[in-house]
Tab-separated table of C-alpha atoms in Angstrom:
chain	number	residue	atom	x	y	z
A	1	MET	CA	11.990	-23.077	18.152
A	2	GLY	CA	12.652	-20.496	20.856
A	3	ALA	CA	9.082	-19.325	20.501
A	4	ASP	CA	7.612	-22.750	21.310
A	5	THR	CA	9.939	-23.227	24.230
A	6	SER	CA	9.046	-19.919	25.860
A	7	ALA	CA	5.340	-20.567	25.290
A	8	ALA	CA	5.721	-24.011	26.895
A	9	LEU	CA	7.478	-22.420	29.843
A	10	GLY	CA	4.653	-19.948	30.244
A	11	VAL	CA	7.080	-17.053	29.819
A	12	SER	CA	5.027	-14.077	28.754
A	13	GLU	CA	7.203	-10.970	28.308
A	14	VAL	CA	9.793	-12.596	26.068
A	15	SER	CA	10.471	-11.803	22.435
A	16	GLY	CA	9.521	-14.744	20.247
A	17	LYS	CA	6.292	-15.835	21.939
A	18	VAL	CA	4.677	-16.141	18.512
A	19	ALA	CA	6.322	-18.879	16.437
A	20	ALA	CA	7.470	-18.123	12.883
A	21	ASP	CA	4.972	-20.657	11.527
A	22	ASP	CA	2.027	-19.315	13.529
A	23	PRO	CA	-0.914	-19.173	11.071
A	24	GLY	CA	-1.549	-15.563	12.132
A	25	VAL	CA	1.775	-14.493	10.616
A	26	ILE	CA	0.336	-14.808	7.094
A	27	ASP	CA	-2.541	-12.534	8.107
A	28	LEU	CA	-0.165	-10.093	9.767
A	29	PHE	CA	2.004	-9.819	6.642
A	30	ALA	CA	-1.096	-9.580	4.448
A	31	VAL	CA	-2.777	-6.788	6.379
A	32	LEU	CA	0.521	-4.888	6.408
A	33	ALA	CA	0.871	-5.451	2.645
A	34	TYR	CA	-2.575	-4.132	1.811
A	35	GLY	CA	-1.913	-1.273	4.211
A	36	GLU	CA	1.127	-0.317	2.106
A	37	ILE	CA	-0.798	-0.420	-1.180
A	38	SER	CA	-3.680	1.494	0.227
A	39	ALA	CA	-1.363	4.091	1.803
A	40	PHE	CA	0.453	4.403	-1.504
A	41	TYR	CA	-2.690	5.364	-3.401
A	42	ARG	CA	-3.982	7.654	-0.670
A	43	LEU	CA	-0.665	9.486	-0.496
A	44	ALA	CA	-0.538	9.889	-4.260
A	45	GLU	CA	-4.130	11.135	-4.274
A	46	GLU	CA	-3.809	13.502	-1.327
A	47	ALA	CA	-0.562	14.991	-2.580
A	48	LYS	CA	-2.685	16.834	-5.125
A	49	LEU	CA	-3.785	19.036	-2.234
A	50	SER	CA	-0.200	20.186	-1.718
A	51	PRO	CA	0.248	23.839	-2.614
A	52	THR	CA	3.935	23.301	-3.512
A	53	LEU	CA	6.022	20.965	-5.654
A	54	ARG	CA	8.232	20.379	-2.590
A	55	GLY	CA	5.218	19.056	-0.668
A	56	LYS	CA	4.213	16.852	-3.596
A	57	VAL	CA	7.703	15.394	-3.843
A	58	ALA	CA	7.920	14.742	-0.087
A	59	VAL	CA	4.645	12.822	-0.289
A	60	ALA	CA	5.721	10.952	-3.419
A	61	LYS	CA	8.843	9.805	-1.549
A	62	MET	CA	6.682	8.519	1.293
A	63	ALA	CA	4.545	6.677	-1.235
A	64	GLY	CA	7.652	5.194	-2.866
A	65	ALA	CA	8.813	3.898	0.530
A	66	GLU	CA	5.439	2.170	0.977
A	67	MET	CA	6.018	0.234	-2.236
A	68	ASP	CA	9.460	-0.914	-1.061
A	69	HIS	CA	7.757	-2.228	2.064
A	70	PHE	CA	5.092	-3.914	-0.007
A	71	LYS	CA	7.774	-5.770	-1.971
A	72	THR	CA	9.391	-6.954	1.269
A	73	LEU	CA	6.053	-8.362	2.453
A	74	GLU	CA	5.261	-9.892	-0.941
A	75	GLN	CA	8.603	-11.730	-0.798
A	76	ALA	CA	8.072	-12.825	2.820
A	77	LEU	CA	4.685	-14.281	1.868
A	78	ALA	CA	6.088	-15.905	-1.281
A	79	ALA	CA	8.784	-17.545	0.884
A	80	ARG	CA	5.870	-19.124	2.797
A	81	GLY	CA	4.240	-20.272	-0.459
A	82	VAL	CA	1.465	-17.672	-0.207
A	83	ASP	CA	0.312	-15.330	-2.976
A	84	VAL	CA	0.123	-11.792	-1.641
A	85	PHE	CA	-3.096	-11.022	-3.536
A	86	ASP	CA	-4.940	-14.028	-2.107
A	87	ALA	CA	-3.695	-13.194	1.370
A	88	MET	CA	-4.672	-9.508	1.171
A	89	ALA	CA	-8.242	-10.105	-0.001
A	90	PRO	CA	-9.831	-10.368	3.487
A	91	PHE	CA	-8.411	-6.988	4.518
A	92	VAL	CA	-9.420	-4.869	1.551
A	93	ARG	CA	-12.793	-3.877	2.951
A	94	ALA	CA	-11.641	-2.685	6.397
A	95	LEU	CA	-8.694	-0.685	5.106
A	96	ASP	CA	-10.704	0.874	2.300
A	97	ALA	CA	-13.353	1.772	4.888
A	98	TYR	CA	-10.746	3.449	7.123
A	99	HIS	CA	-9.501	5.594	4.258
A	100	ALA	CA	-13.000	6.380	2.969
A	101	SER	CA	-14.097	7.505	6.443
A	102	THR	CA	-11.008	9.687	6.898
A	103	ASP	CA	-10.810	11.383	3.529
A	104	PRO	CA	-8.980	14.681	4.088
A	105	SER	CA	-10.504	17.797	2.594
A	106	THR	CA	-7.502	20.088	3.093
A	107	TRP	CA	-3.739	19.775	2.828
A	108	LEU	CA	-3.407	20.296	6.608
A	109	GLU	CA	-5.868	17.472	7.344
A	110	SER	CA	-3.948	15.375	4.905
A	111	MET	CA	-0.642	16.091	6.644
A	112	VAL	CA	-2.072	15.348	10.078
A	113	LYS	CA	-3.356	12.053	8.689
A	114	PHE	CA	0.075	11.119	7.301
A	115	TYR	CA	1.729	11.791	10.610
A	116	VAL	CA	-0.877	10.539	13.049
A	117	GLY	CA	-2.012	7.566	10.932
A	118	ASP	CA	1.580	6.415	10.373
A	119	GLY	CA	2.174	6.734	14.097
A	120	ILE	CA	-0.881	4.734	15.174
A	121	ALA	CA	-0.016	1.889	12.799
A	122	ALA	CA	3.661	1.931	13.814
A	123	ASP	CA	2.768	1.788	17.536
A	124	PHE	CA	0.498	-1.176	17.062
A	125	TYR	CA	2.817	-3.242	14.895
A	126	THR	CA	5.943	-2.382	16.890
A	127	GLU	CA	4.350	-3.670	20.089
A	128	ILE	CA	3.255	-6.849	18.313
A	129	ALA	CA	6.704	-7.234	16.740
A	130	ASP	CA	8.306	-7.446	20.190
A	131	ALA	CA	6.571	-10.783	20.713
A	132	LEU	CA	7.254	-12.327	17.310
A	133	ALA	CA	9.899	-14.866	16.357
A	134	PRO	CA	13.000	-12.923	15.253
A	135	GLU	CA	12.662	-13.795	11.546
A	136	VAL	CA	9.084	-12.473	11.567
A	137	SER	CA	9.723	-9.387	13.681
A	138	GLU	CA	12.603	-8.479	11.380
A	139	VAL	CA	10.194	-8.216	8.438
A	140	VAL	CA	7.707	-6.189	10.488
A	141	ARG	CA	10.350	-3.757	11.749
A	142	ASP	CA	11.747	-3.462	8.269
A	143	VAL	CA	8.451	-2.301	6.783
A	144	LEU	CA	7.816	0.095	9.678
A	145	ALA	CA	11.138	1.847	9.120
A	146	GLU	CA	11.582	5.014	7.064
A	147	THR	CA	8.551	6.678	8.597
A	148	SER	CA	10.861	9.653	9.124
A	149	HIS	CA	9.479	10.923	5.807
A	150	SER	CA	6.360	12.081	7.604
A	151	GLU	CA	8.459	14.335	9.880
A	152	PHE	CA	8.243	16.967	7.160
A	153	VAL	CA	4.675	17.682	8.235
A	154	VAL	CA	5.521	18.679	11.809
A	155	GLU	CA	6.894	22.112	11.102
A	156	GLU	CA	4.178	22.993	8.610
A	157	VAL	CA	1.294	21.944	10.892
A	158	ARG	CA	2.817	23.610	13.987
A	159	THR	CA	3.192	26.889	12.139
A	160	ALA	CA	-0.338	26.785	10.728
A	161	VAL	CA	-2.073	26.042	14.034
A	162	ALA	CA	0.030	28.464	16.091
A	163	GLN	CA	-1.444	31.275	14.012
A	164	ASN	CA	-5.009	30.062	13.905
A	165	ARG	CA	-7.016	28.871	16.882
A	166	SER	CA	-10.043	27.597	14.950
A	167	GLU	CA	-7.759	25.610	12.647
A	168	ARG	CA	-6.174	24.113	15.750
A	169	ASP	CA	-9.551	23.071	17.195
A	170	ARG	CA	-10.656	21.639	13.874
A	171	LEU	CA	-7.458	19.593	13.436
A	172	THR	CA	-7.628	18.406	17.049
A	173	LEU	CA	-11.043	16.908	16.375
A	174	TRP	CA	-9.715	15.480	13.119
A	175	GLY	CA	-6.881	13.750	15.001
A	176	ARG	CA	-9.354	12.184	17.447
A	177	ARG	CA	-11.447	10.954	14.570
A	178	LEU	CA	-8.405	9.323	12.946
A	179	LEU	CA	-7.665	7.365	16.126
A	180	GLY	CA	-11.313	6.385	16.567
A	181	GLU	CA	-11.681	5.151	12.989
A	182	ALA	CA	-8.399	3.240	13.166
A	183	ILE	CA	-9.542	1.419	16.320
A	184	THR	CA	-12.978	0.711	14.815
A	185	GLN	CA	-11.461	-0.876	11.737
A	186	ALA	CA	-8.847	-2.772	13.753
A	187	GLN	CA	-11.641	-4.282	15.838
A	188	TYR	CA	-13.587	-5.175	12.699
A	189	VAL	CA	-10.534	-6.982	11.295
A	190	MET	CA	-9.943	-8.833	14.572
A	191	ALA	CA	-13.560	-9.975	14.710
A	192	GLN	CA	-13.215	-11.444	11.208
A	193	ARG	CA	-9.806	-13.096	11.427
A	194	ASP	CA	-9.362	-15.643	14.193
A	195	GLU	CA	-5.727	-16.414	13.347
A	196	LEU	CA	-4.751	-12.768	13.564
A	197	THR	CA	-6.683	-12.272	16.800
A	198	ASP	CA	-4.955	-15.305	18.317
A	199	LEU	CA	-1.592	-13.881	17.269
A	200	VAL	CA	-2.359	-10.520	18.892
A	201	LEU	CA	-3.621	-12.258	22.023
A	202	THR	CA	-0.475	-14.361	22.239
A	203	ALA	CA	1.658	-11.310	21.594
A	204	THR	CA	-0.008	-9.154	24.239
A	205	GLY	CA	-0.571	-11.951	26.782
A	206	ASP	CA	-4.376	-11.851	27.087
A	207	LEU	CA	-7.409	-9.566	26.730
A	208	ASN	CA	-5.974	-7.386	29.495
A	209	GLY	CA	-2.787	-7.141	27.489
A	210	ILE	CA	-4.759	-5.890	24.484
A	211	ALA	CA	-6.493	-3.281	26.631
A	212	THR	CA	-3.126	-2.092	27.961
A	213	LEU	CA	-1.766	-1.976	24.422
A	214	PHE	CA	-4.645	0.253	23.287
A	215	GLU	CA	-4.088	2.489	26.325
A	216	ARG	CA	-0.414	2.898	25.444
A	217	MET	CA	-1.423	3.659	21.860
A	218	GLN	CA	-3.765	6.388	23.057
A	219	ASN	CA	-0.977	7.921	25.131
A	220	SER	CA	1.424	7.881	22.188
A	221	HIS	CA	-1.295	9.398	20.032
A	222	ALA	CA	-1.743	12.238	22.545
A	223	GLU	CA	2.016	12.827	22.502
A	224	ARG	CA	2.085	12.969	18.728
A	225	MET	CA	-0.806	15.409	18.678
A	226	ALA	CA	1.119	17.607	21.145
A	227	VAL	CA	4.164	17.523	18.847
A	228	LEU	CA	1.925	18.934	16.123
A	229	GLY	CA	0.685	21.638	18.507
A	230	LEU	CA	-2.743	20.005	18.733
A	231	GLY	CA	-4.932	18.619	21.525
B	1	MET	CA	39.334	14.936	-18.928
B	2	GLY	CA	38.789	12.258	-21.547
B	3	ALA	CA	35.850	14.211	-22.876
B	4	ASP	CA	37.931	17.319	-23.571
B	5	THR	CA	40.683	15.302	-25.192
B	6	SER	CA	38.362	13.508	-27.598
B	7	ALA	CA	36.602	16.783	-28.459
B	8	ALA	CA	40.000	18.409	-29.115
B	9	LEU	CA	40.940	15.497	-31.355
B	10	GLY	CA	37.714	15.927	-33.274
B	11	VAL	CA	36.707	12.354	-32.424
B	12	SER	CA	32.945	12.208	-32.734
B	13	GLU	CA	31.631	8.709	-31.955
B	14	VAL	CA	33.445	8.297	-28.632
B	15	SER	CA	31.833	8.000	-25.196
B	16	GLY	CA	32.605	11.057	-23.076
B	17	LYS	CA	32.293	13.806	-25.686
B	18	VAL	CA	30.284	15.837	-23.181
B	19	ALA	CA	32.361	16.809	-20.148
B	20	ALA	CA	31.046	16.118	-16.644
B	21	ASP	CA	30.986	19.863	-15.921
B	22	ASP	CA	29.141	20.778	-19.134
B	23	PRO	CA	26.437	23.278	-18.115
B	24	GLY	CA	23.856	21.182	-19.991
B	25	VAL	CA	24.330	18.320	-17.518
B	26	ILE	CA	22.371	20.226	-14.854
B	27	ASP	CA	19.504	20.651	-17.321
B	28	LEU	CA	19.691	17.016	-18.342
B	29	PHE	CA	19.458	15.800	-14.726
B	30	ALA	CA	16.699	18.333	-14.012
B	31	VAL	CA	14.477	17.368	-16.934
B	32	LEU	CA	14.948	13.712	-16.026
B	33	ALA	CA	14.060	14.516	-12.394
B	34	TYR	CA	10.852	16.318	-13.247
B	35	GLY	CA	10.081	13.513	-15.674
B	36	GLU	CA	10.233	11.050	-12.774
B	37	ILE	CA	7.951	13.140	-10.538
B	38	SER	CA	5.502	13.728	-13.291
B	39	ALA	CA	5.514	10.035	-14.294
B	40	PHE	CA	4.981	9.113	-10.657
B	41	TYR	CA	1.801	11.134	-10.365
B	42	ARG	CA	0.482	10.065	-13.746
B	43	LEU	CA	1.034	6.395	-12.949
B	44	ALA	CA	-0.665	6.725	-9.583
B	45	GLU	CA	-3.576	8.548	-11.205
B	46	GLU	CA	-3.974	6.213	-14.177
B	47	ALA	CA	-3.745	3.081	-12.055
B	48	LYS	CA	-7.277	3.900	-10.943
B	49	LEU	CA	-8.361	2.740	-14.387
B	50	SER	CA	-7.009	-0.739	-13.673
B	51	PRO	CA	-9.779	-3.306	-13.357
B	52	THR	CA	-7.702	-5.466	-10.996
B	53	LEU	CA	-5.667	-5.071	-7.808
B	54	ARG	CA	-2.801	-6.875	-9.583
B	55	GLY	CA	-2.764	-4.156	-12.252
B	56	LYS	CA	-2.853	-1.425	-9.605
B	57	VAL	CA	0.056	-2.975	-7.738
B	58	ALA	CA	2.121	-3.415	-10.920
B	59	VAL	CA	1.631	0.276	-11.662
B	60	ALA	CA	2.363	1.310	-8.079
B	61	LYS	CA	5.687	-0.571	-8.318
B	62	MET	CA	6.534	1.331	-11.492
B	63	ALA	CA	5.691	4.572	-9.713
B	64	GLY	CA	7.879	3.570	-6.748
B	65	ALA	CA	10.797	2.950	-9.111
B	66	GLU	CA	10.365	6.480	-10.528
B	67	MET	CA	10.840	7.909	-7.038
B	68	ASP	CA	14.053	5.928	-6.535
B	69	HIS	CA	15.304	7.457	-9.769
B	70	PHE	CA	14.237	10.904	-8.624
B	71	LYS	CA	16.319	10.515	-5.464
B	72	THR	CA	19.360	9.509	-7.529
B	73	LEU	CA	18.997	12.670	-9.630
B	74	GLU	CA	18.335	14.866	-6.603
B	75	GLN	CA	21.611	13.606	-5.089
B	76	ALA	CA	23.529	14.040	-8.350
B	77	LEU	CA	22.329	17.657	-8.541
B	78	ALA	CA	23.053	18.273	-4.850
B	79	ALA	CA	26.607	16.978	-5.422
B	80	ARG	CA	26.912	19.780	-7.994
B	81	GLY	CA	25.546	22.313	-5.511
B	82	VAL	CA	22.204	22.605	-7.307
B	83	ASP	CA	18.761	22.425	-5.702
B	84	VAL	CA	16.587	19.995	-7.649
B	85	PHE	CA	13.498	22.196	-7.360
B	86	ASP	CA	15.219	25.246	-8.791
B	87	ALA	CA	16.678	23.154	-11.584
B	88	MET	CA	13.367	21.498	-12.491
B	89	ALA	CA	11.346	24.710	-12.721
B	90	PRO	CA	12.039	25.420	-16.432
B	91	PHE	CA	10.761	21.965	-17.449
B	92	VAL	CA	7.486	21.850	-15.569
B	93	ARG	CA	5.427	23.422	-18.339
B	94	ALA	CA	6.565	21.158	-21.200
B	95	LEU	CA	6.226	17.923	-19.257
B	96	ASP	CA	2.860	18.883	-17.816
B	97	ALA	CA	1.753	19.770	-21.350
B	98	TYR	CA	2.861	16.364	-22.655
B	99	HIS	CA	0.844	14.559	-20.004
B	100	ALA	CA	-2.178	16.839	-20.358
B	101	SER	CA	-2.251	16.282	-24.124
B	102	THR	CA	-1.944	12.503	-23.738
B	103	ASP	CA	-4.399	11.866	-20.943
B	104	PRO	CA	-5.575	8.248	-21.331
B	105	SER	CA	-9.301	7.597	-21.175
B	106	THR	CA	-9.099	3.819	-20.882
B	107	TRP	CA	-6.867	1.314	-19.096
B	108	LEU	CA	-5.578	0.033	-22.458
B	109	GLU	CA	-4.594	3.557	-23.561
B	110	SER	CA	-2.953	3.975	-20.212
B	111	MET	CA	-0.961	0.766	-20.616
B	112	VAL	CA	0.156	1.677	-24.129
B	113	LYS	CA	1.301	5.033	-22.767
B	114	PHE	CA	3.346	3.382	-19.993
B	115	TYR	CA	5.083	1.117	-22.446
B	116	VAL	CA	5.511	3.414	-25.436
B	117	GLY	CA	6.219	6.569	-23.415
B	118	ASP	CA	8.848	4.798	-21.286
B	119	GLY	CA	10.404	3.474	-24.464
B	120	ILE	CA	10.593	6.815	-26.261
B	121	ALA	CA	12.220	8.482	-23.255
B	122	ALA	CA	14.638	5.581	-22.723
B	123	ASP	CA	15.701	5.639	-26.411
B	124	PHE	CA	16.426	9.350	-26.320
B	125	TYR	CA	18.372	9.398	-23.066
B	126	THR	CA	20.273	6.166	-23.813
B	127	GLU	CA	21.580	7.629	-27.072
B	128	ILE	CA	22.594	10.831	-25.293
B	129	ALA	CA	24.182	8.845	-22.447
B	130	ASP	CA	26.597	7.183	-24.898
B	131	ALA	CA	28.249	10.549	-25.421
B	132	LEU	CA	28.436	11.678	-21.809
B	133	ALA	CA	31.388	11.578	-19.419
B	134	PRO	CA	31.250	8.229	-17.567
B	135	GLU	CA	30.237	9.730	-14.196
B	136	VAL	CA	27.287	11.473	-15.881
B	137	SER	CA	26.223	8.609	-18.113
B	138	GLU	CA	26.250	6.306	-15.081
B	139	VAL	CA	23.556	8.440	-13.426
B	140	VAL	CA	21.501	8.559	-16.626
B	141	ARG	CA	21.683	4.792	-17.189
B	142	ASP	CA	20.867	4.207	-13.556
B	143	VAL	CA	17.605	6.139	-13.736
B	144	LEU	CA	16.648	4.506	-17.041
B	145	ALA	CA	16.971	1.014	-15.565
B	146	GLU	CA	14.105	-1.027	-14.147
B	147	THR	CA	11.821	-0.203	-17.041
B	148	SER	CA	11.096	-3.930	-17.139
B	149	HIS	CA	8.122	-3.133	-14.911
B	150	SER	CA	6.251	-1.934	-17.972
B	151	GLU	CA	6.672	-5.352	-19.629
B	152	PHE	CA	3.547	-6.417	-17.762
B	153	VAL	CA	1.475	-4.475	-20.259
B	154	VAL	CA	2.615	-6.397	-23.345
B	155	GLU	CA	0.589	-9.542	-22.823
B	156	GLU	CA	-2.548	-7.672	-21.817
B	157	VAL	CA	-2.489	-5.282	-24.795
B	158	ARG	CA	-1.636	-8.050	-27.311
B	159	THR	CA	-4.556	-10.146	-26.121
B	160	ALA	CA	-6.993	-7.234	-26.200
B	161	VAL	CA	-6.101	-6.078	-29.717
B	162	ALA	CA	-5.899	-9.584	-31.203
B	163	GLN	CA	-9.592	-9.972	-30.452
B	164	ASN	CA	-10.729	-6.547	-31.509
B	165	ARG	CA	-9.784	-4.834	-34.754
B	166	SER	CA	-11.316	-1.435	-33.965
B	167	GLU	CA	-9.502	-1.373	-30.619
B	168	ARG	CA	-6.299	-2.121	-32.507
B	169	ASP	CA	-6.854	0.766	-34.931
B	170	ARG	CA	-7.728	3.126	-32.115
B	171	LEU	CA	-4.629	2.213	-30.078
B	172	THR	CA	-2.419	2.442	-33.180
B	173	LEU	CA	-3.500	6.070	-33.623
B	174	TRP	CA	-3.003	6.614	-29.915
B	175	GLY	CA	0.587	5.334	-30.163
B	176	ARG	CA	1.320	7.723	-33.041
B	177	ARG	CA	-0.077	10.596	-31.033
B	178	LEU	CA	2.177	9.722	-28.080
B	179	LEU	CA	5.262	9.888	-30.291
B	180	GLY	CA	4.111	13.122	-31.921
B	181	GLU	CA	3.412	14.868	-28.624
B	182	ALA	CA	6.710	13.674	-27.149
B	183	ILE	CA	8.632	15.129	-30.092
B	184	THR	CA	6.654	18.381	-29.949
B	185	GLN	CA	7.450	18.880	-26.272
B	186	ALA	CA	11.090	17.840	-26.715
B	187	GLN	CA	11.455	20.495	-29.409
B	188	TYR	CA	9.792	23.080	-27.169
B	189	VAL	CA	12.267	22.286	-24.384
B	190	MET	CA	15.232	22.463	-26.757
B	191	ALA	CA	14.095	25.841	-28.067
B	192	GLN	CA	13.994	27.185	-24.506
B	193	ARG	CA	17.185	25.737	-23.062
B	194	ASP	CA	20.388	26.571	-24.896
B	195	GLU	CA	22.632	24.567	-22.561
B	196	LEU	CA	20.599	21.414	-23.055
B	197	THR	CA	20.437	21.923	-26.812
B	198	ASP	CA	24.214	22.371	-26.932
B	199	LEU	CA	24.638	19.177	-24.948
B	200	VAL	CA	22.383	17.236	-27.339
B	201	LEU	CA	24.194	18.738	-30.333
B	202	THR	CA	27.575	17.771	-28.885
B	203	ALA	CA	26.269	14.312	-28.030
B	204	THR	CA	24.812	13.638	-31.469
B	205	GLY	CA	27.555	15.420	-33.447
B	206	ASP	CA	25.478	18.076	-35.231
B	207	LEU	CA	21.988	18.886	-36.547
B	208	ASN	CA	22.279	15.902	-38.872
B	209	GLY	CA	23.082	13.762	-35.865
B	210	ILE	CA	19.880	14.927	-34.161
B	211	ALA	CA	17.857	14.112	-37.282
B	212	THR	CA	19.387	10.625	-37.369
B	213	LEU	CA	18.657	10.191	-33.680
B	214	PHE	CA	14.986	11.053	-34.213
B	215	GLU	CA	14.858	8.613	-37.133
B	216	ARG	CA	16.254	5.811	-34.989
B	217	MET	CA	13.725	6.697	-32.286
B	218	GLN	CA	10.893	6.414	-34.806
B	219	ASN	CA	12.147	2.993	-35.862
B	220	SER	CA	12.347	1.785	-32.268
B	221	HIS	CA	8.877	3.182	-31.684
B	222	ALA	CA	7.537	1.201	-34.650
B	223	GLU	CA	9.185	-1.947	-33.259
B	224	ARG	CA	7.627	-1.403	-29.856
B	225	MET	CA	4.213	-0.872	-31.409
B	226	ALA	CA	4.650	-4.166	-33.292
B	227	VAL	CA	5.491	-5.933	-30.015
B	228	LEU	CA	2.129	-4.712	-28.688
B	229	GLY	CA	0.395	-6.032	-31.834
B	230	LEU	CA	-0.203	-2.480	-33.088
B	231	GLY	CA	0.684	-0.459	-36.173
């Protein structure tokens, strides 16, 4: 395996540092899979806040894309002899807690959560994917694709906050809270799942690598907030 | 066009009686499209009643399939220069009324509605599709496919009603109500939309043809109820 060879050589910035049979891969697929399910139901629920049928349909399409991704992950786990439901069980609590603690009360909050939440997750998994064996990173990239659906929120949020300073301040705080809660829950998951933590450590190099990763994520978050006219 | 030729020849049981540019085709695609959206949101909502994550995921997959079908219809309408939202507007009230009048209060009612409601709709549109120009019937058949997702309900309902006579009686009445409400709303739609009514008349031959179609649908409904151990 290329992954084993590069690890043996002590090469650190090379794609494929994490072998395809790394035990953390099951956890990675599982947390992504429950993330898709949980996003699906949140999207379907929050779409009720949409004032228009167009908004509802845009959100329903995003939700539909999540289910396609779920099926990809379910198949990838099945190919490894693992039942997706068994594998997801350890991650239910943290992801449910993230969504419960960031329950939008308006359509604008909901849209910011689609866009910013999608972005935070995509940043994290994309960085990890760079270090995975090609057959694993392919699955991860596949399920991170199609996030373009959430682009529909940009124009609507920009317009709303340009006209209303207090709305802008409120949504700026909301965006910070989303990042904070996401990091809290990510840390909770890492503390519980040694295999996943080892995978992330291998992928990022070391604890310093993780710190740098979180810094880059914060920068990307700030950029996304700016795109929305927030921050 | 084959459709025009067979109409001119007075041939009645031939595929393609309804021309691809029949004005009713827009209505047909539009009512199907709003049906998908409205099924999507109902499925997502009713899945909350599922006692298990497996049930929730099965329902989420069904909902995801509805969105794929919606996209097919949206494209088919766009290819005819029609905006899906404009086209759907006349059908919102009837479909919302159907769902509001058949709001399940238990997971079993919900499952019977998935299975029986899917079946009623599929019967109706499949019969109509037989008489459409090939390029139109292809779209209709395409969006009626993948109903196999709702097969997951059969075993669960059969088991539940085999053990409980009063549950069986209750769900039998529920199934009758679903058929009744579906027919009521279909008639309401037909009364409002001349183009669609003309299309259905052309497809079925005449008023007698419609009556025969509804008879066949009632027979299929009775068969489906029997499969569930009901009726």
